[in-house]
Amino acid sequence: MNKIRTQLMLCGGTGCHSTGSLAVKEALNSELKRRGLHEETQVIETGCNGFCAVGPVMLVHPEGIFYQKLTLDEIPKLVEEHFLKGRPYKKLQYVEPASKETIPIMNDIPFFAHQMFWVMRNKGIIDPEVIDEYIARDGYFGAAKALKELTPDQIIEEVKTSCIRGRGGAGFPTGLKWQFAKASPGDVKYVLCNADEGDPGAFMDRSVLEADPHSVLEGMIIAAKAINSHQGFIYVRTEYPLAIKRLEIAIKQAREYGLLGKDILGSGFDFDIEIYQGAGAFVCGEETALMRSIEGKRGMPRPRPPFPAHKGLWDKPSVLNNVETLANIAQIIVNGGKWYASVGTETSKGTKVFALSGAVNNIGLVEVPMGTTLRSIIFDIGGGIPKKRKFKAVQLGGPSGGCVPEQYLDTPVDYEAIAKVGAIMGSGGAIVMDENSCMVDMARFFMDFIQDESCGKCTPCREGTRRILEILNKICDGKGEPEDIESLKHLSYIIKDSALCGLGQTGPNPVLSTLRYFIDEYNAHIYEKRCPAKRCVALLKFEIDPEICTKCGLCFKSCPTGAIEWKKKEVARIDKSKCVQCLTCFDRCRFGSIF
Amino acid sequence: MNENLQHSDINNDMMAGVNEIISLNRNKPGASITVLRKCQDVVGYLPVELVGYISRGLNISESELFGIASFYSLFSMKPKGKNVIKICMGTACYVKGIKEVMNRIGNAYGIREGGITDDKRFSIESVRCLGACGLAPVMVVNQDIHGAMSSDKVLDVLEKYH
């Protein structure tokens, strides 16, 4: 047998796939072969590494050296330098933006150094398509313990001790949920996994499924034993083809190993899992709607009670957990609930994964212990705001959440603390906005989303969100009137109070939270017909202020339609008949001279 | 099985595919969404007549199946262009300027969201967050993901698709 000296853990997540990691893999393999290194060096495609911003990325084992932004042209040089001559190739290493210092070791890079990997403990370390690698990392030990050593009550007790709360957003205690489902009478019960990650700007669940699908299956097996269910479903978005593929492989391998199916591990317990692909409806992330959708119907929520723990899928008692919640379960069973509860704040334990994106340097997946401040996530891990722009707000919780402005950045990651400042923990989307984002326009963006995704069953949500959107459109178009602010508030509170499901009840949150913190921007739109962030096209003149213009010509060079006239040492001018109002020049101008 | 459907966008091979999907799923509870998805993969979109045909095949009412097909955004009852442009409307893409990219495409090819060009070369649709926020703003043409789009780059990319 060949002795493998070095393993190249190449990221095969969706982000790196689309920046060309598959081609890089081929190039690496052929270059290693050409150099005669292919027997001692192995290229392994892993799941999402998390540092999507600098993809394709690769980790070299055992040294732990991190390479980023791999391109086909650089591969021969990389192989020659590092794997033939044994000196790491600096050109592809991470450079700290502030200090300009090259950091070779992955765990020294601030993006990784401030994180704590529990849910993502296997990301980038194992090949997600090989079950043995998961097992080698103590995989399925939790399931074995639950099936052979623990009673359902003991499992539930352990999960309750851990104090883990639902990671889908609402934060309901998982142990309690299981206890209700267990107590429900009935022979047929279901364990469901919610992988319908619909919040725009959230990709935690996708990454977990792509990097470590077995951890989710294991969590479901343990849940099944706890409530005595024999059939599980994973409801996954059809927009995630790679996650679906990896789940299919994982389920097949688990069946072959006797970890799913009849008499699992000789325990006499039967459980199997099916994948159900969603068809693109945000509301199906709501539990009762998700169940209707698996039944093959329009995914519309129904009033609760009866709660799914009593009457869920096909009217049978069901437990529905989020991907991230389930991925925590095996470790809770192996290490104990007390171990899990040792990290976090008073009411929120363990870790939370965030999908950090938007106007931030280090875009990617971030797992931090509960209690970490938002400032630390954005500035220590995220590396701050690019282009020397100013931080404005971070949006948490997607369309159900809200914005947290600068003055509350020291809020810790904690269900209650985040709710207090008007946002929600949510599933983990964290979109950073700089001074170039218009908060009225953001409120409009989310309302457009909610209005479009409203299932139409209840009137407050169907009609109310549309009326809110109309008002916001009016304000962005420069036709806002002073009384619009009151109307927005009034409508928002009515919808929150009277909508049928979570989508409607939380839908007005982005409006309320921007009204709370950014009323100045609303006022500027309404009274001065001015958009301070210069995003609302109807409020822009597309002219250049000669006082501010530095005559640099950047706008001229970037204009896609040649609408800008400029000569050296002259102020630029926009020809409005050619201008298509694409805002490229606004983005390019570093001095804010275009208005 | 009812008599094969005659439709200008559905050839015999497609029809055989549709029939097979229906017969494999006829007695499965809750299969309607799966059947619609697979049939759409075969035909490219779901002509209204096809929805009726499938409903008879699955023995559920046409109105119920139409209700399902119109509810989920994955299903399209309008034909698509030779190249399908999907614009990610996630928050990260929005913050980074996807709206401007969309406007640029619209201006250049004279199409709006959900539309198709006269020569059927492109159809354009907005999609929900693709979860590739690290690459924002993201545009997908057919199966190719194009990240870090901007209004000045987008037309160069699209010109490669004929």
PDB file of N, CA, C and O in Angstrom, chain A residues 45 67 118 171 238 247 268 279 284 309 346 406 416 444 472 493 504:
ATOM      1  N   GLU A  45     -11.830  16.054  -2.051  1.00  0.00           N
ATOM      2  CA  GLU A  45     -12.820  17.116  -2.153  1.00  0.00           C
ATOM      3  C   GLU A  45     -13.669  17.123  -0.891  1.00  0.00           C
ATOM      4  O   GLU A  45     -14.320  16.128  -0.580  1.00  0.00           O
ATOM      5  N   TYR A  67      -4.363  27.568   1.425  1.00  0.00           N
ATOM      6  CA  TYR A  67      -4.208  28.264   0.149  1.00  0.00           C
ATOM      7  C   TYR A  67      -5.558  28.791  -0.313  1.00  0.00           C
ATOM      8  O   TYR A  67      -6.577  28.142  -0.138  1.00  0.00           O
ATOM      9  N   TRP A 118     -18.180  23.366  16.493  1.00  0.00           N
ATOM     10  CA  TRP A 118     -18.922  22.220  17.025  1.00  0.00           C
ATOM     11  C   TRP A 118     -19.771  21.624  15.904  1.00  0.00           C
ATOM     12  O   TRP A 118     -19.591  20.493  15.515  1.00  0.00           O
ATOM     13  N   GLY A 171     -36.203  29.362  18.358  1.00  0.00           N
ATOM     14  CA  GLY A 171     -35.510  29.079  19.603  1.00  0.00           C
ATOM     15  C   GLY A 171     -36.312  28.301  20.627  1.00  0.00           C
ATOM     16  O   GLY A 171     -36.108  28.442  21.818  1.00  0.00           O
ATOM     17  N   THR A 238     -34.903  22.670  -3.403  1.00  0.00           N
ATOM     18  CA  THR A 238     -34.466  22.155  -4.687  1.00  0.00           C
ATOM     19  C   THR A 238     -33.341  23.034  -5.250  1.00  0.00           C
ATOM     20  O   THR A 238     -32.617  22.626  -6.146  1.00  0.00           O
ATOM     21  N   LEU A 247     -26.595  14.231   0.366  1.00  0.00           N
ATOM     22  CA  LEU A 247     -27.518  13.559   1.276  1.00  0.00           C
ATOM     23  C   LEU A 247     -27.900  12.191   0.734  1.00  0.00           C
ATOM     24  O   LEU A 247     -27.955  11.211   1.471  1.00  0.00           O
ATOM     25  N   GLY A 268     -32.513  -3.737  17.312  1.00  0.00           N
ATOM     26  CA  GLY A 268     -33.929  -4.047  17.156  1.00  0.00           C
ATOM     27  C   GLY A 268     -34.758  -2.838  16.753  1.00  0.00           C
ATOM     28  O   GLY A 268     -35.968  -2.919  16.582  1.00  0.00           O
ATOM     29  N   ALA A 279     -40.222  22.913  -3.605  1.00  0.00           N
ATOM     30  CA  ALA A 279     -40.399  23.422  -4.961  1.00  0.00           C
ATOM     31  C   ALA A 279     -40.395  24.945  -4.972  1.00  0.00           C
ATOM     32  O   ALA A 279     -40.995  25.569  -5.827  1.00  0.00           O
ATOM     33  N   CYS A 284     -42.932  27.396   3.148  1.00  0.00           N
ATOM     34  CA  CYS A 284     -42.775  25.989   3.519  1.00  0.00           C
ATOM     35  C   CYS A 284     -41.726  25.783   4.605  1.00  0.00           C
ATOM     36  O   CYS A 284     -41.543  24.658   5.078  1.00  0.00           O
ATOM     37  N   ALA A 309     -46.616  18.152  17.282  1.00  0.00           N
ATOM     38  CA  ALA A 309     -46.282  17.072  18.204  1.00  0.00           C
ATOM     39  C   ALA A 309     -47.490  16.157  18.435  1.00  0.00           C
ATOM     40  O   ALA A 309     -47.330  14.986  18.784  1.00  0.00           O
ATOM     41  N   GLU A 346     -26.794  32.753  29.779  1.00  0.00           N
ATOM     42  CA  GLU A 346     -27.812  32.226  30.689  1.00  0.00           C
ATOM     43  C   GLU A 346     -28.884  31.429  29.956  1.00  0.00           C
ATOM     44  O   GLU A 346     -29.237  30.334  30.352  1.00  0.00           O
ATOM     45  N   GLU A 406     -25.071  50.465  14.576  1.00  0.00           N
ATOM     46  CA  GLU A 406     -23.773  50.632  15.235  1.00  0.00           C
ATOM     47  C   GLU A 406     -23.846  50.643  16.765  1.00  0.00           C
ATOM     48  O   GLU A 406     -23.093  49.940  17.439  1.00  0.00           O
ATOM     49  N   GLU A 416     -32.497  36.220  23.615  1.00  0.00           N
ATOM     50  CA  GLU A 416     -33.237  37.314  24.249  1.00  0.00           C
ATOM     51  C   GLU A 416     -32.589  38.671  23.981  1.00  0.00           C
ATOM     52  O   GLU A 416     -33.270  39.650  23.716  1.00  0.00           O
ATOM     53  N   ARG A 444     -38.009  47.881   1.772  1.00  0.00           N
ATOM     54  CA  ARG A 444     -38.810  47.587   0.591  1.00  0.00           C
ATOM     55  C   ARG A 444     -38.430  46.220   0.020  1.00  0.00           C
ATOM     56  O   ARG A 444     -39.283  45.442  -0.387  1.00  0.00           O
ATOM     57  N   LEU A 472     -43.997  51.833   0.642  1.00  0.00           N
ATOM     58  CA  LEU A 472     -42.540  51.913   0.549  1.00  0.00           C
ATOM     59  C   LEU A 472     -42.092  52.243  -0.879  1.00  0.00           C
ATOM     60  O   LEU A 472     -41.155  53.020  -1.085  1.00  0.00           O
ATOM     61  N   TYR A 493     -48.287  46.807  12.894  1.00  0.00           N
ATOM     62  CA  TYR A 493     -48.767  46.220  14.145  1.00  0.00           C
ATOM     63  C   TYR A 493     -50.012  45.368  13.927  1.00  0.00           C
ATOM     64  O   TYR A 493     -50.174  44.325  14.553  1.00  0.00           O
ATOM     65  N   GLY A 504     -46.290  35.903   8.426  1.00  0.00           N
ATOM     66  CA  GLY A 504     -46.993  37.179   8.523  1.00  0.00           C
ATOM     67  C   GLY A 504     -46.710  37.899   9.829  1.00  0.00           C
ATOM     68  O   GLY A 504     -46.514  39.115   9.852  1.00  0.00           O
TER      69      GLY A 504
END
